[in-house]
Coordinates of C-alpha atoms in Angstrom, one line a residue:
Chain A
E21 CA -5.5 18.0 -3.2
P22 CA -2.6 17.4 -0.8
E23 CA -0.3 14.6 -1.6
V24 CA 2.7 12.6 -0.3
T25 CA 5.9 13.4 -2.2
Q26 CA 9.0 11.3 -2.3
T27 CA 12.6 12.0 -3.5
P28 CA 14.5 10.9 -5.4
S29 CA 12.3 9.1 -7.9
H30 CA 15.1 6.7 -8.8
Q31 CA 18.2 5.9 -6.8
V32 CA 21.0 3.8 -8.0
T33 CA 23.6 2.6 -5.5
Q34 CA 26.3 0.1 -5.2
M35 CA 26.1 -2.9 -2.9
G36 CA 27.3 -2.0 0.6
Q37 CA 26.5 1.7 0.3
E38 CA 24.0 3.6 2.5
V39 CA 21.0 5.3 1.0
I40 CA 18.4 7.7 2.4
L41 CA 15.0 7.8 0.9
R42 CA 13.0 10.9 1.7
C43 CA 9.3 11.6 2.0
V44 CA 7.2 14.6 2.8
P45 CA 3.9 13.3 4.2
I46 CA 0.6 15.3 4.0
S47 CA 1.0 18.2 6.4
N48 CA -1.7 17.5 8.9
H49 CA -1.0 13.7 9.1
L50 CA 0.6 12.2 12.2
Y51 CA 1.0 8.6 11.2
F52 CA 3.6 7.5 8.7
Y53 CA 4.6 4.3 7.0
W54 CA 7.1 2.7 4.6
Y55 CA 6.2 -0.1 2.3
R56 CA 8.2 -1.7 -0.4
Q57 CA 7.3 -3.5 -3.6
I58 CA 9.8 -5.8 -5.4
L59 CA 9.2 -5.8 -9.1
G60 CA 6.1 -7.8 -10.0
Q61 CA 5.3 -8.6 -6.4
K62 CA 2.8 -7.4 -3.9
V63 CA 3.3 -4.3 -1.7
E64 CA 4.9 -5.3 1.7
F65 CA 4.7 -3.4 4.9
L66 CA 8.0 -2.3 6.5
V67 CA 7.3 0.0 9.4
S68 CA 4.7 2.4 10.9
F69 CA 5.7 5.5 12.9
Y70 CA 4.0 7.8 15.2
N71 CA 5.0 10.4 17.8
N72 CA 8.7 10.0 16.8
E73 CA 8.6 6.3 17.6
I74 CA 8.3 3.1 15.6
S75 CA 4.9 1.6 16.3
E76 CA 5.3 -1.6 14.4
K77 CA 7.8 -3.1 12.1
S78 CA 7.9 -6.2 9.9
E79 CA 10.4 -9.0 9.7
I80 CA 11.9 -7.3 6.7
F81 CA 12.7 -4.2 8.8
D82 CA 15.9 -5.4 10.5
D83 CA 18.9 -3.6 11.9
Q84 CA 19.8 -2.5 8.4
F85 CA 16.9 -0.2 8.3
S86 CA 16.0 2.9 10.3
V87 CA 13.5 5.7 10.1
E88 CA 13.5 9.2 11.2
R89 CA 11.5 12.4 11.3
P90 CA 14.3 14.9 11.3
D91 CA 12.1 17.9 11.2
G92 CA 8.4 18.9 11.0
S93 CA 7.9 17.9 7.4
N94 CA 10.3 15.1 6.3
F95 CA 10.2 11.4 7.0
T96 CA 13.2 9.3 6.0
L97 CA 14.1 5.7 5.5
K98 CA 17.8 4.8 5.8
I99 CA 19.1 1.6 4.5
R100 CA 22.6 0.8 5.6
S101 CA 25.0 -1.5 3.7
T102 CA 22.5 -2.1 0.8
K103 CA 22.2 -5.6 -0.7
L104 CA 21.1 -6.6 -4.1
E105 CA 17.8 -7.9 -2.7
D106 CA 17.0 -4.4 -1.4
S107 CA 16.2 -3.4 -5.0
A108 CA 12.6 -2.4 -5.0
M109 CA 10.1 0.4 -5.1
Y110 CA 9.8 2.0 -1.7
F111 CA 6.5 3.8 -0.9
C112 CA 5.9 6.2 1.8
A113 CA 2.4 6.7 3.1
S114 CA 0.7 8.8 5.7
S115 CA -2.7 9.0 7.5
L116 CA -4.6 11.1 10.0
D117 CA -4.9 8.2 12.4
W118 CA -4.4 4.4 12.5
T119 CA -6.8 2.3 10.3
P120 CA -9.5 2.7 9.3
Y121 CA -8.2 6.1 8.3
E122 CA -7.1 6.1 4.7
Q123 CA -3.4 5.8 4.0
Y124 CA -2.2 8.1 1.2
F125 CA 0.7 6.7 -0.7
G126 CA 3.5 8.7 -2.4
P127 CA 4.7 7.9 -6.0
G128 CA 7.6 5.8 -4.7
T129 CA 11.4 5.7 -5.0
R130 CA 12.8 3.1 -7.2
L131 CA 16.0 1.8 -5.6
T132 CA 18.4 -0.2 -7.7
V133 CA 21.3 -1.8 -6.0
T134 CA 24.1 -2.9 -8.3
Chain B
G12 CA 0.3 -17.0 8.9
E13 CA -1.6 -14.0 7.6
S14 CA -2.1 -13.7 3.9
V15 CA -4.3 -11.9 1.5
G16 CA -4.5 -13.4 -2.0
L17 CA -6.2 -13.0 -5.3
H18 CA -7.9 -15.7 -7.4
L19 CA -7.1 -14.2 -10.8
P20 CA -3.9 -12.5 -11.8
T21 CA -5.3 -10.9 -15.0
L22 CA -8.7 -9.7 -16.2
S23 CA -9.5 -8.4 -19.6
V24 CA -12.8 -6.7 -20.3
Q25 CA -14.4 -4.6 -23.0
E26 CA -15.2 -0.9 -22.3
G27 CA -18.6 -0.6 -20.8
D28 CA -18.6 -4.0 -19.3
N29 CA -18.8 -4.5 -15.6
S30 CA -15.6 -5.9 -13.9
I31 CA -15.3 -8.1 -10.8
I32 CA -12.0 -8.6 -9.1
N33 CA -11.8 -11.1 -6.3
C34 CA -9.7 -11.5 -3.2
A35 CA -9.4 -14.1 -0.4
Y36 CA -8.0 -13.3 3.0
S37 CA -7.0 -15.6 5.8
N38 CA -6.9 -13.4 8.9
S39 CA -10.3 -13.5 10.5
A40 CA -9.2 -10.9 13.0
S41 CA -8.9 -8.2 10.3
D42 CA -11.6 -5.6 10.5
Y43 CA -10.8 -3.3 7.7
F44 CA -10.4 -4.0 4.0
I45 CA -9.3 -1.7 1.3
W46 CA -9.0 -1.8 -2.5
Y47 CA -6.2 0.1 -4.1
K48 CA -5.5 0.9 -7.7
Q49 CA -2.0 1.2 -9.0
E50 CA -1.1 2.7 -12.3
S51 CA 2.2 2.2 -13.9
G52 CA 4.9 4.2 -12.2
K53 CA 2.6 5.4 -9.4
G54 CA 1.9 4.6 -5.9
P55 CA -1.3 2.7 -4.7
Q56 CA -4.4 4.9 -4.9
F57 CA -7.2 4.4 -2.5
I58 CA -10.5 3.3 -4.2
I59 CA -12.8 2.1 -1.5
D60 CA -12.8 0.5 1.9
I61 CA -15.1 -1.5 4.1
R62 CA -15.3 -2.4 7.8
S63 CA -15.9 -5.9 8.9
N64 CA -19.3 -4.9 10.3
M65 CA -20.6 -4.3 6.8
D66 CA -21.1 -6.6 3.9
K67 CA -21.5 -4.1 1.1
R68 CA -20.3 -0.5 0.4
Q69 CA -20.8 1.5 -2.7
G70 CA -18.9 4.4 -4.2
Q71 CA -18.8 6.1 -7.5
R72 CA -19.0 3.2 -10.1
V73 CA -17.4 0.8 -7.5
T74 CA -18.9 -1.5 -5.0
V75 CA -17.0 -3.6 -2.5
L76 CA -18.6 -6.8 -1.1
L77 CA -17.3 -8.6 2.0
N78 CA -18.2 -12.2 2.8
K79 CA -16.8 -12.9 6.2
T80 CA -18.1 -16.5 6.2
V81 CA -15.8 -17.5 3.4
K82 CA -13.2 -14.7 3.9
H83 CA -13.8 -13.2 0.5
L84 CA -13.7 -9.7 -0.8
S85 CA -14.6 -8.4 -4.2
L86 CA -14.5 -5.2 -6.1
Q87 CA -17.1 -4.5 -8.7
I88 CA -16.5 -1.7 -11.3
A89 CA -19.5 -0.7 -13.3
A90 CA -19.2 0.5 -16.9
T91 CA -15.5 -0.1 -17.0
Q92 CA -13.5 2.5 -18.8
P93 CA -10.0 2.4 -20.4
G94 CA -8.8 4.6 -17.6
D95 CA -9.6 1.8 -15.2
S96 CA -6.8 -0.3 -16.6
A97 CA -4.3 -0.8 -13.8
V98 CA -3.3 -3.3 -11.1
Y99 CA -5.8 -3.7 -8.3
F100 CA -4.7 -4.7 -4.9
C101 CA -6.9 -5.7 -1.9
A102 CA -5.4 -5.1 1.5
E103 CA -6.5 -5.9 5.0
G104 CA -5.8 -4.0 8.2
G105 CA -7.1 -3.2 11.7
T106 CA -5.1 -5.8 13.6
S107 CA -2.1 -3.6 14.4
Y108 CA -0.6 -0.1 14.2
G109 CA -1.8 0.8 10.7
K110 CA -0.1 -2.2 9.1
L111 CA -1.8 -3.1 5.8
T112 CA -1.3 -6.6 4.3
F113 CA -1.6 -6.5 0.6
G114 CA -2.7 -9.2 -1.8
Q115 CA -0.9 -10.2 -4.9
G116 CA -2.7 -7.9 -7.3
T117 CA -4.9 -8.3 -10.4
I118 CA -4.0 -6.7 -13.7
L119 CA -7.2 -5.2 -15.2
T120 CA -7.0 -4.4 -18.9
V121 CA -9.9 -2.6 -20.5
H122 CA -10.2 -2.8 -24.3
P123 CA -11.9 0.1 -26.2

């Protein structure tokens, strides 16, 4: 069964550094998402992306964050000047279309900012 | 504001019992509801969904019930197995571009 993959599985970075989290969505999906989950808390929506444009973003997704589809297979989340509170699991998801089409989640990248 | 919440943070059951996990939502405009299962170290895994024009939907060993009058969603798992032990999240969507709003999560523990 096709699946969403994410790299790295764990990223440790120092406060103020930039990180890029990478995702390979399911190949025939056109809609992409990033969510995050702070330890012990609920999953929070960050951004949705379609046709090389952000469709919607949450309040969390400020100027520190950006997304890109650099080629036909990758979808990236860049966090500039990381802060301690950016430490979380970051999940990528993809779907065939907007809801009610199922969003398939990747295994996540654990980001630790020290 | 919008919110999706769970009544019970933990649920412990014996293997073979039926489990019921509850969820309250507040956005009456939501028209799509989903249950996800999250095992340790993994991403959320889709279990079952329901549209707002339905009040019940059944899958394999799982049933989702939707009560729009009281904005309540539940997940019933029949003959719960140890492999069902996980965190279960409800989520709502359909009001914007694919955005899902997740609830707090319920930890289900199944004892052999």
